[in-house]
Coordinates of C-alpha atoms and ligand atoms in Angstrom, one line a residue:
M1 CA -23.5 12.6 -11.2
R2 CA -25.2 15.9 -11.3
D3 CA -24.6 16.1 -7.6
V4 CA -21.0 15.2 -7.9
L5 CA -20.0 17.6 -10.7
P6 CA -20.7 20.9 -8.9
R7 CA -18.8 19.5 -5.8
F8 CA -15.9 18.5 -8.1
L9 CA -16.0 21.9 -9.7
D10 CA -16.0 23.5 -6.3
V11 CA -12.9 21.5 -5.4
E12 CA -11.3 22.4 -8.7
V13 CA -12.0 26.1 -8.1
K14 CA -10.9 26.0 -4.5
T15 CA -7.6 24.2 -5.4
S16 CA -6.9 26.5 -8.2
L17 CA -7.6 29.5 -6.0
L18 CA -5.3 28.1 -3.3
A19 CA -2.7 27.5 -5.9
I20 CA -3.1 31.0 -7.3
L21 CA -3.0 32.5 -3.8
A22 CA 0.1 30.5 -3.1
V23 CA 1.8 31.6 -6.3
T24 CA 0.8 35.2 -5.9
S25 CA 1.9 35.2 -2.2
L26 CA 5.2 33.9 -3.4
L27 CA 5.4 36.4 -6.1
L28 CA 4.6 39.2 -3.6
L29 CA 7.3 37.8 -1.2
V30 CA 9.8 37.8 -4.0
A31 CA 8.8 41.2 -5.1
A32 CA 9.0 42.4 -1.5
L33 CA 12.4 40.9 -1.1
R34 CA 13.5 42.4 -4.4
A35 CA 12.1 45.8 -3.4
I36 CA 14.0 45.6 0.0
G37 CA 17.2 44.6 -1.9
A38 CA 16.8 47.4 -4.3
F39 CA 16.3 49.9 -1.5
L40 CA 19.2 48.6 0.5
A41 CA 21.5 48.5 -2.7
I42 CA 20.9 52.2 -3.2
Y43 CA 20.7 53.2 0.4
L44 CA 23.8 51.4 1.5
V45 CA 25.9 52.6 -1.4
Q46 CA 24.8 56.2 -0.5
W47 CA 25.5 55.5 3.1
V48 CA 29.0 54.4 2.3
G49 CA 29.5 57.5 0.1
N50 CA 28.2 59.9 2.7
R51 CA 30.0 58.2 5.5
V52 CA 33.4 58.5 3.6
V53 CA 32.6 62.2 3.2
L54 CA 31.7 62.6 6.8
D55 CA 34.9 61.0 8.0
I56 CA 37.1 63.0 5.7
R57 CA 35.4 66.3 6.6
K58 CA 35.9 65.5 10.3
Q59 CA 39.6 64.7 9.6
A60 CA 39.9 67.8 7.4
I61 CA 38.6 70.2 10.1
D62 CA 40.8 68.7 12.7
H63 CA 43.8 69.1 10.4
L64 CA 42.8 72.7 9.4
M65 CA 42.5 73.8 12.9
H66 CA 46.0 72.6 13.7
L67 CA 47.8 74.0 10.7
S68 CA 49.9 77.0 11.6
I69 CA 49.1 80.6 10.9
G70 CA 52.0 80.5 8.4
H71 CA 50.1 78.1 6.3
Y72 CA 47.1 80.3 6.2
G73 CA 49.3 83.2 5.1
Q74 CA 50.2 81.2 2.0
S75 CA 47.0 79.5 0.9
R76 CA 43.8 81.0 -0.5
T77 CA 40.7 80.6 1.7
G78 CA 38.4 79.6 -1.2
E79 CA 40.9 76.9 -2.1
V80 CA 40.8 75.4 1.4
I81 CA 37.0 75.6 1.6
S82 CA 36.7 74.0 -1.9
R83 CA 39.0 71.1 -0.9
T84 CA 37.1 70.5 2.3
M85 CA 33.6 70.8 0.8
N86 CA 33.6 70.2 -3.0
D87 CA 36.3 67.7 -3.4
T88 CA 35.0 65.5 -0.5
E89 CA 31.6 65.8 -2.2
Q90 CA 33.2 64.3 -5.4
L91 CA 34.2 61.2 -3.4
Q92 CA 30.5 60.8 -2.4
F93 CA 29.0 61.2 -5.9
G94 CA 31.8 58.9 -7.3
A95 CA 31.5 56.2 -4.7
A96 CA 27.7 56.0 -5.3
A97 CA 28.1 55.9 -9.1
V98 CA 30.8 53.2 -9.2
L99 CA 30.6 51.0 -6.1
R100 CA 27.7 48.8 -7.3
D101 CA 29.1 48.2 -10.8
L102 CA 32.6 47.6 -9.3
V103 CA 31.2 44.7 -7.2
K104 CA 28.6 43.4 -9.7
Q105 CA 30.2 43.6 -13.1
P106 CA 33.3 41.4 -12.6
F107 CA 31.0 38.5 -11.5
L108 CA 28.8 39.0 -14.6
L109 CA 32.0 39.2 -16.7
I110 CA 33.4 35.9 -15.5
F111 CA 30.1 34.1 -15.7
T112 CA 29.3 35.2 -19.3
L113 CA 32.9 34.6 -20.4
G114 CA 32.7 31.0 -19.1
Y115 CA 29.4 30.6 -20.9
V116 CA 30.6 31.8 -24.4
F117 CA 33.8 29.7 -24.2
W118 CA 31.8 26.7 -23.1
E119 CA 29.3 27.3 -26.1
D120 CA 32.0 27.6 -28.8
W121 CA 35.5 28.5 -27.8
I122 CA 36.6 29.3 -31.3
L123 CA 33.7 31.5 -31.9
A124 CA 34.3 33.2 -28.5
L125 CA 38.0 33.8 -29.4
C126 CA 36.9 35.1 -32.8
S127 CA 34.6 37.7 -31.2
L128 CA 36.8 38.5 -28.3
V129 CA 39.8 39.3 -30.6
L130 CA 38.7 42.9 -30.3
F131 CA 38.4 42.9 -26.6
P132 CA 42.0 44.4 -26.0
T133 CA 41.0 47.3 -28.4
C134 CA 38.4 48.2 -25.9
L135 CA 41.1 48.9 -23.4
I136 CA 42.7 51.6 -25.5
P137 CA 39.8 54.1 -25.3
I138 CA 39.2 53.2 -21.8
L139 CA 42.7 54.1 -20.7
I140 CA 43.0 57.1 -22.9
F141 CA 39.7 58.6 -21.8
G142 CA 40.3 57.6 -18.2
K143 CA 43.5 59.7 -18.2
R144 CA 41.7 62.6 -19.9
A145 CA 38.8 62.4 -17.4
R146 CA 41.3 62.5 -14.5
G147 CA 43.1 65.6 -15.8
A148 CA 39.9 67.4 -16.7
A149 CA 38.3 66.6 -13.4
R150 CA 41.3 68.0 -11.5
D151 CA 41.1 71.1 -13.7
R152 CA 37.5 71.4 -12.9
Q153 CA 38.1 71.1 -9.1
E154 CA 40.7 73.8 -9.4
R155 CA 38.3 76.1 -11.3
M156 CA 35.7 75.4 -8.5
A157 CA 38.4 76.6 -6.0
D158 CA 38.8 79.8 -8.0
L159 CA 35.0 80.3 -8.0
M160 CA 34.9 79.9 -4.1
D161 CA 37.8 82.1 -3.8
I162 CA 36.4 84.9 -5.9
L163 CA 33.0 84.6 -4.1
H164 CA 34.6 84.6 -0.8
E165 CA 36.8 87.7 -1.6
S166 CA 33.9 89.7 -3.2
L167 CA 31.5 89.1 -0.3
Y168 CA 34.2 89.5 2.5
G169 CA 35.3 92.7 0.8
I170 CA 31.9 94.0 -0.3
R171 CA 32.4 97.4 1.3
V172 CA 35.6 97.9 -0.7
V173 CA 34.0 96.5 -3.9
K174 CA 31.2 99.0 -3.6
A175 CA 33.2 102.0 -2.5
F176 CA 35.5 101.6 -5.5
C177 CA 32.5 100.7 -7.8
G178 CA 34.0 97.3 -8.4
E179 CA 30.7 95.4 -8.6
E180 CA 30.8 94.8 -12.3
R181 CA 34.5 93.9 -12.2
E182 CA 33.8 91.3 -9.5
A183 CA 30.8 90.0 -11.2
N184 CA 32.8 89.6 -14.4
R185 CA 35.7 87.9 -12.6
F186 CA 33.2 85.4 -11.2
K187 CA 31.4 84.9 -14.5
A188 CA 34.7 84.3 -16.2
A189 CA 35.7 81.7 -13.6
A190 CA 32.2 80.1 -13.8
Q191 CA 32.7 79.8 -17.6
S192 CA 36.1 78.1 -17.1
Y193 CA 34.5 75.8 -14.6
F194 CA 31.8 75.0 -17.1
S195 CA 34.4 74.2 -19.9
A196 CA 36.4 72.0 -17.6
A197 CA 33.3 70.2 -16.3
M198 CA 32.2 69.6 -19.9
K199 CA 35.7 68.3 -20.8
A200 CA 35.5 65.8 -18.0
R201 CA 32.0 64.8 -19.0
R202 CA 33.0 64.4 -22.6
A203 CA 35.8 62.0 -21.6
Q204 CA 33.4 60.1 -19.3
S205 CA 30.7 59.8 -21.9
S206 CA 33.0 58.8 -24.8
V207 CA 33.9 55.3 -23.5
A208 CA 30.5 53.5 -23.6
P209 CA 29.8 54.4 -27.3
I210 CA 33.2 53.4 -28.4
V211 CA 32.9 50.0 -26.7
I212 CA 29.4 49.5 -28.2
F213 CA 30.9 50.2 -31.6
I214 CA 33.7 47.7 -31.1
S215 CA 31.3 45.1 -29.8
A216 CA 29.3 45.5 -33.0
V217 CA 32.4 44.8 -35.0
G218 CA 33.0 41.7 -32.8
V219 CA 29.5 40.5 -33.6
C220 CA 30.1 41.0 -37.3
L221 CA 33.3 38.9 -37.1
A222 CA 31.3 36.1 -35.3
L223 CA 28.6 36.4 -38.0
I224 CA 31.3 35.8 -40.8
Y225 CA 32.7 32.9 -38.9
A226 CA 29.3 31.3 -38.3
N227 CA 28.5 31.8 -42.0
Q228 CA 31.7 30.1 -43.1
T229 CA 31.3 27.2 -40.7
G230 CA 27.6 26.6 -41.5
M231 CA 26.6 27.2 -37.9
A232 CA 22.9 26.5 -37.1
W233 CA 20.8 29.7 -36.9
N234 CA 19.4 29.0 -33.3
E235 CA 22.8 28.1 -32.0
F236 CA 24.2 31.3 -33.4
T237 CA 21.4 33.4 -31.9
A238 CA 22.1 31.9 -28.5
F239 CA 25.7 32.6 -28.9
L240 CA 25.0 36.2 -30.1
L241 CA 22.9 36.9 -27.0
A242 CA 25.8 35.6 -24.7
L243 CA 28.1 37.9 -26.6
V244 CA 25.9 40.9 -26.1
L245 CA 25.7 40.0 -22.5
L246 CA 29.5 39.8 -22.3
Y247 CA 30.2 43.2 -23.8
D248 CA 27.8 44.8 -21.3
P249 CA 29.9 44.2 -18.3
I250 CA 33.0 45.2 -20.3
K251 CA 31.3 48.4 -21.3
R252 CA 30.2 49.1 -17.6
L253 CA 33.6 48.2 -16.1
G254 CA 35.3 50.5 -18.7
K255 CA 32.8 53.2 -17.6
V256 CA 33.7 52.4 -14.0
H257 CA 37.4 53.0 -14.8
V258 CA 36.7 56.4 -16.3
D259 CA 34.1 57.4 -13.7
I260 CA 36.5 56.6 -11.0
Q261 CA 39.1 59.1 -12.3
P262 CA 37.3 62.3 -11.1
I263 CA 37.0 60.7 -7.7
L264 CA 40.7 60.0 -7.7
A265 CA 41.3 63.6 -8.7
G266 CA 39.1 64.7 -5.8
A267 CA 40.8 62.3 -3.5
E268 CA 44.3 63.6 -4.5
R269 CA 43.3 67.1 -3.7
V270 CA 41.6 66.1 -0.4
F271 CA 44.7 64.1 0.6
E272 CA 47.1 66.9 -0.4
L273 CA 45.3 69.0 2.1
L274 CA 45.2 66.3 4.9
D275 CA 48.9 65.6 4.2
T276 CA 50.0 69.3 4.6
P277 CA 52.5 69.1 7.4
I278 CA 51.6 70.8 10.6
D279 CA 54.8 72.7 11.3
V280 CA 54.0 74.0 14.8
I281 CA 53.3 71.0 17.0
D282 CA 53.6 69.9 20.5
K283 CA 56.8 68.0 21.3
P284 CA 56.0 64.3 22.3
N285 CA 57.2 65.1 25.8
A286 CA 55.8 68.5 26.0
T287 CA 54.4 69.5 29.5
D288 CA 51.5 71.7 30.5
M289 CA 52.4 75.1 31.7
T290 CA 50.7 75.0 35.1
Q291 CA 52.3 78.0 36.7
T292 CA 51.6 81.6 35.7
P293 CA 54.5 82.6 33.5
R294 CA 56.6 85.4 35.0
D295 CA 59.9 86.0 33.2
I296 CA 59.9 86.1 29.4
V297 CA 63.3 86.0 27.7
F298 CA 64.0 86.3 24.0
E299 CA 67.6 84.8 23.6
R300 CA 69.2 85.8 20.3
V301 CA 66.0 85.1 18.5
C302 CA 65.9 85.0 14.7
F303 CA 62.9 84.3 12.6
Q304 CA 62.4 83.9 8.9
Y305 CA 59.5 83.4 6.6
G306 CA 60.8 81.2 3.8
D307 CA 64.1 82.9 2.8
S308 CA 63.4 86.4 4.3
L309 CA 64.9 87.0 7.7
V310 CA 62.3 89.1 9.5
L311 CA 63.6 89.1 13.1
K312 CA 67.4 89.4 13.7
D313 CA 69.1 88.6 17.0
I314 CA 66.4 89.7 19.3
D315 CA 67.5 89.8 23.0
L316 CA 64.8 90.9 25.4
H317 CA 64.1 90.2 29.1
V318 CA 60.6 91.0 30.2
K319 CA 59.7 90.8 33.9
A320 CA 56.2 89.8 35.2
G321 CA 53.8 92.8 35.1
E322 CA 56.0 94.9 32.9
K323 CA 54.4 97.0 30.2
I324 CA 56.2 96.8 26.9
A325 CA 55.4 98.8 23.9
L326 CA 56.6 98.0 20.3
V327 CA 56.7 100.8 17.8
G328 CA 58.4 101.1 14.5
A329 CA 57.7 101.3 10.7
S330 CA 55.3 98.8 9.4
G331 CA 57.0 95.6 8.2
S332 CA 59.7 96.1 10.9
G333 CA 58.7 92.7 12.6
K334 CA 56.5 93.8 15.6
T335 CA 53.6 91.4 14.9
T336 CA 56.0 88.6 14.1
L337 CA 57.8 89.1 17.5
V338 CA 54.5 88.9 19.5
S339 CA 53.3 86.0 17.4
L340 CA 56.3 84.0 18.7
L341 CA 54.9 84.3 22.2
L342 CA 51.7 82.6 21.2
R343 CA 53.6 80.1 19.1
F344 CA 51.8 81.1 15.9
F345 CA 55.3 80.5 14.6
D346 CA 58.4 78.9 16.2
V347 CA 61.7 80.7 16.3
T348 CA 64.1 79.7 13.6
Q349 CA 67.1 80.4 15.7
G350 CA 67.7 81.3 19.3
R351 CA 65.3 80.5 22.1
L352 CA 62.2 82.0 23.6
L353 CA 62.0 81.2 27.3
M354 CA 59.2 81.5 29.8
D355 CA 60.3 81.0 33.4
G356 CA 63.6 79.5 32.1
S357 CA 61.9 76.9 29.9
D358 CA 61.8 76.9 26.2
V359 CA 58.2 77.7 25.0
R360 CA 58.4 74.7 22.7
D361 CA 58.6 72.4 25.8
Y362 CA 55.1 73.4 26.8
T363 CA 51.9 72.2 25.2
M364 CA 50.5 74.9 23.0
T365 CA 47.1 74.9 24.6
S366 CA 48.4 75.4 28.2
L367 CA 50.8 78.2 26.9
R368 CA 48.1 80.0 25.0
Q369 CA 45.7 79.9 28.0
H370 CA 48.1 82.3 29.8
I371 CA 48.1 84.8 26.9
G372 CA 45.2 87.1 25.7
L373 CA 45.2 88.7 22.3
V374 CA 43.4 91.7 21.1
T375 CA 44.0 92.7 17.4
Q376 CA 43.0 95.5 15.2
D377 CA 40.5 93.4 13.2
T378 CA 38.2 92.2 15.9
F379 CA 36.5 89.0 15.0
L380 CA 33.2 88.2 16.5
F381 CA 31.4 85.0 16.0
N382 CA 27.8 84.8 14.8
N383 CA 26.6 84.1 18.3
T384 CA 25.3 86.0 21.3
V385 CA 27.3 88.7 23.0
A386 CA 27.7 86.6 26.1
E387 CA 29.0 83.6 24.1
N388 CA 31.4 85.9 22.2
I389 CA 32.8 87.1 25.5
R390 CA 32.9 83.6 26.9
Y391 CA 34.9 82.3 24.0
G392 CA 38.2 82.0 25.8
N393 CA 36.6 80.6 29.0
T394 CA 33.5 78.7 28.2
D395 CA 32.9 77.8 31.9
A396 CA 32.5 81.4 33.0
T397 CA 29.2 82.3 34.8
Q398 CA 26.9 85.1 33.7
D399 CA 28.2 87.2 36.5
E400 CA 31.8 86.7 35.4
V401 CA 30.9 87.6 31.9
E402 CA 29.2 90.8 33.1
A403 CA 32.2 91.7 35.3
A404 CA 34.5 91.4 32.4
A405 CA 32.2 93.5 30.2
R406 CA 32.1 96.1 32.9
L407 CA 35.9 96.2 33.1
A408 CA 36.0 96.5 29.3
H409 CA 33.5 99.4 29.5
A410 CA 31.1 97.4 27.4
H411 CA 28.3 96.6 29.9
D412 CA 26.4 99.8 29.3
F413 CA 26.1 99.5 25.5
I414 CA 25.3 95.8 25.8
C415 CA 22.4 96.6 28.2
E416 CA 21.1 99.1 25.7
M417 CA 20.6 96.4 23.1
E418 CA 17.1 94.9 22.9
T419 CA 18.0 91.5 24.3
G420 CA 21.2 92.5 26.1
Y421 CA 23.8 89.8 26.5
D422 CA 21.6 87.4 24.5
T423 CA 21.7 89.6 21.4
V424 CA 23.1 87.7 18.4
I425 CA 26.0 89.6 16.8
G426 CA 28.4 88.7 14.1
E427 CA 27.6 88.2 10.5
H428 CA 23.8 88.2 10.7
G429 CA 23.5 90.1 14.0
V430 CA 23.2 93.7 15.0
R431 CA 25.8 96.1 13.8
L432 CA 28.3 97.4 16.3
S433 CA 30.7 100.3 16.0
G434 CA 34.4 99.5 15.7
G435 CA 34.9 100.8 19.3
Q436 CA 32.1 98.5 20.6
K437 CA 33.5 95.5 18.9
Q438 CA 36.9 96.3 20.2
R439 CA 35.5 96.5 23.8
L440 CA 33.9 93.1 23.4
A441 CA 37.2 91.7 22.3
I442 CA 38.8 93.2 25.3
A443 CA 36.1 91.7 27.6
R444 CA 36.8 88.4 25.9
A445 CA 40.5 88.7 26.7
I446 CA 39.8 89.8 30.3
L447 CA 37.5 86.9 30.9
S448 CA 40.1 84.4 29.9
D449 CA 42.3 86.0 32.7
P450 CA 45.7 85.8 30.9
A451 CA 48.9 86.6 32.6
I452 CA 50.3 88.2 29.4
L453 CA 48.2 90.4 27.2
V454 CA 49.1 91.1 23.6
L455 CA 47.6 94.1 21.9
D456 CA 48.2 94.4 18.2
E457 CA 47.2 97.9 17.1
A458 CA 44.2 97.4 19.2
T459 CA 43.2 101.1 19.1
S460 CA 44.5 102.1 15.6
A461 CA 41.3 101.8 13.8
L462 CA 39.2 103.9 16.2
D463 CA 38.0 107.4 16.3
T464 CA 39.1 109.6 19.2
E465 CA 36.0 109.0 21.3
S466 CA 36.0 105.3 20.8
E467 CA 39.8 105.2 21.4
R468 CA 39.3 107.0 24.7
Q469 CA 36.7 104.4 25.8
V470 CA 38.9 101.5 24.6
Q471 CA 41.9 103.0 26.2
L472 CA 40.0 103.2 29.5
A473 CA 39.0 99.5 29.0
L474 CA 42.6 98.6 28.2
D475 CA 43.9 100.3 31.3
E476 CA 41.7 98.1 33.4
A477 CA 42.4 95.1 31.4
T478 CA 46.2 95.4 31.6
S479 CA 46.5 96.1 35.3
G480 CA 48.5 93.4 37.0
R481 CA 49.4 91.7 33.7
T482 CA 52.5 91.6 31.5
L483 CA 51.7 93.6 28.5
F484 CA 53.0 93.7 24.9
A485 CA 51.4 96.5 23.0
I486 CA 52.0 97.2 19.4
A487 CA 50.9 100.8 18.8
H488 CA 50.8 103.1 15.9
R489 CA 49.6 106.1 17.9
L490 CA 52.3 106.9 20.3
S491 CA 49.9 108.7 22.6
T492 CA 48.5 105.3 23.7
I493 CA 51.8 104.0 25.0
T494 CA 53.6 106.8 26.7
H495 CA 52.9 105.3 30.1
C496 CA 54.5 101.9 29.3
D497 CA 57.6 100.8 31.3
R498 CA 59.6 100.2 28.2
I499 CA 59.3 101.2 24.6
L500 CA 61.1 99.2 22.0
V501 CA 61.7 100.8 18.7
M502 CA 62.0 98.2 15.9
D503 CA 63.6 98.6 12.5
E504 CA 64.1 95.9 9.9
G505 CA 63.7 93.1 12.4
R506 CA 66.0 94.5 15.1
I507 CA 65.3 96.4 18.3
V508 CA 67.2 99.6 17.7
E509 CA 66.2 101.6 20.7
T510 CA 64.9 100.9 24.2
G511 CA 63.7 103.2 27.0
T512 CA 60.9 104.9 28.6
H513 CA 59.0 107.6 26.8
E514 CA 60.9 110.4 28.6
E515 CA 64.2 108.7 28.1
L516 CA 63.7 108.3 24.3
I517 CA 62.3 111.8 23.9
A518 CA 65.4 113.2 25.8
A519 CA 67.6 111.3 23.5
S520 CA 67.8 112.4 19.9
S521 CA 66.2 109.1 18.9
T522 CA 64.1 107.6 16.1
Y523 CA 61.3 107.4 18.6
K524 CA 61.5 111.2 19.1
R525 CA 61.3 111.8 15.4
L526 CA 58.2 109.6 15.2
H527 CA 56.8 111.3 18.1
D528 CA 57.5 114.8 16.8
L529 CA 56.0 113.8 13.4
Q530 CA 52.8 112.5 15.0
F531 CA 52.4 115.6 17.3
G532 CA 53.1 118.0 14.5
I533 CA 56.2 119.4 16.4
V534 CA 58.3 119.5 13.2
Ligands
ADP601 P1 55.0 94.8 11.5 O1 54.0 94.2 12.5 O2 56.1 95.6 12.2 O3 54.3 95.6 10.5 P2 55.3 92.2 10.5 O4 55.8 91.4 11.7 O5 53.8 92.0 10.3 O6 55.7 93.6 10.7 O7 56.1 91.8 9.2 C1 57.5 91.7 9.2 C2 57.9 91.3 7.7 O8 57.5 89.9 7.6 C3 57.3 92.0 6.6 O9 58.3 92.3 5.7 C4 56.2 91.2 6.1 O10 56.1 91.4 4.7 C5 56.8 89.8 6.4 N1 55.7 88.9 6.6 C6 54.8 89.0 7.6 N2 53.9 87.9 7.6 C7 54.4 87.1 6.7 C8 54.0 85.8 6.2 N3 52.9 85.1 6.7 N4 54.7 85.2 5.2 C9 55.8 85.9 4.7 N5 56.2 87.0 5.0 C10 55.5 87.7 6.1

């Protein structure tokens, strides 16, 4: 017996150890599964949210890049940035916050509802009599949350707009001592954003407490009913527990309804942006412009921005290689006229023909490949000098880039930079003078080898020395190409084949410099004014 006992105990110990090990392994397995489940639940919901934002942002940038120049003339940059960045972000936050409850809570609600009715349907009805009253605060605060969230997003757009303006125009701000004014403008907008955000939060946070209070009233009603019917204490406790469990999904679903409103407000704003119609588009049967365009004909062309007629009955025939200059008071329609060539806008009446075909019959990309543009405000990307020049012709070799830079009289100053063509310029790069930037823009235009070159006040912002350099670059750039040059300084266009004088949307005079000077023309008056002859 003495021998047997220890052996038995041994067996006992071993068995129980095995059992414990089995149980603990099972426990660990369940815990591991639960941990994986918990991780996946959070991660997948976040994945869905982030993925939605990614897809919408991709759609937004495609849409934004295809909206016409006219659209950008009307909308605020900060507003567009805000819709693309902040409103999409709302969708992600919201999706993560409500998705799980939206899936889980209806199941819990149905399950607990079945249970309380099965337990005691009269008692269930008695306590659920207040259920519809929960809907009132849910609906009221939902509506309020939506309005406040939309307001908040609009205030965010204001913030972005002010920030963008103040930073973009920092030189003007400082020159006119506007630092404090701009800071105050931003602070006031930030304060409005704060108020709107808090209003939205107040609406969102009000639902749960109200539902909790209503559920307490429900419980009290059930308590009175149980007391009157002499219900057993343990039965009532079980029922009460079920009731508490029932109101929880109601509370959470109510919260989902309210929390979803800011997402809908964000979605509305994002979709308003995505639904903005693109007014300048390729026709379904548009063809590529494969040949180099030669003849350009404006045929009774009219153009209006909204209600204001800006170009009136423009008739113009330009032959390949002709150098056309456009002069006239500002606002007379010069920029609008050349914008039609690039199809930044489409004519509202008449036709613009290239080689006998309407420009609207060509695909925009193929049309624009034949046109180079150099404007007064040179835009350089935050990239290397070489990449900036290569922008219109990404396949160009280094030799071609350098050849274009030489023609644009830019090679020498580029070589003087520490890392030459690899120097990063643009926002965070080295500073370049206005003339140097302009010559890089000309090199960019030369490299894309356009048949038509449009110069919109390309030398207006330059000092005499820079202007001389840029003019030399332009003489090289324009040789052999059709040129449309808008010029404020008449000295830069005297050599043009034809000078068009514009006034209030019409071409009022046409001729060479000599012809227009010889006639007692508007051009002569402008010329005499500029050269101090009168
Ligand atoms: P110019 O180049 O001769 O200075 P524009 O072609 O820029 O003249 O402008 C012609 C007229 O069209 C002006 O009265 C100007 O106010 C108006 N305008 C220009 N751009 C827009 C726009 N995006 N939206 C509305 N009106 C515009």
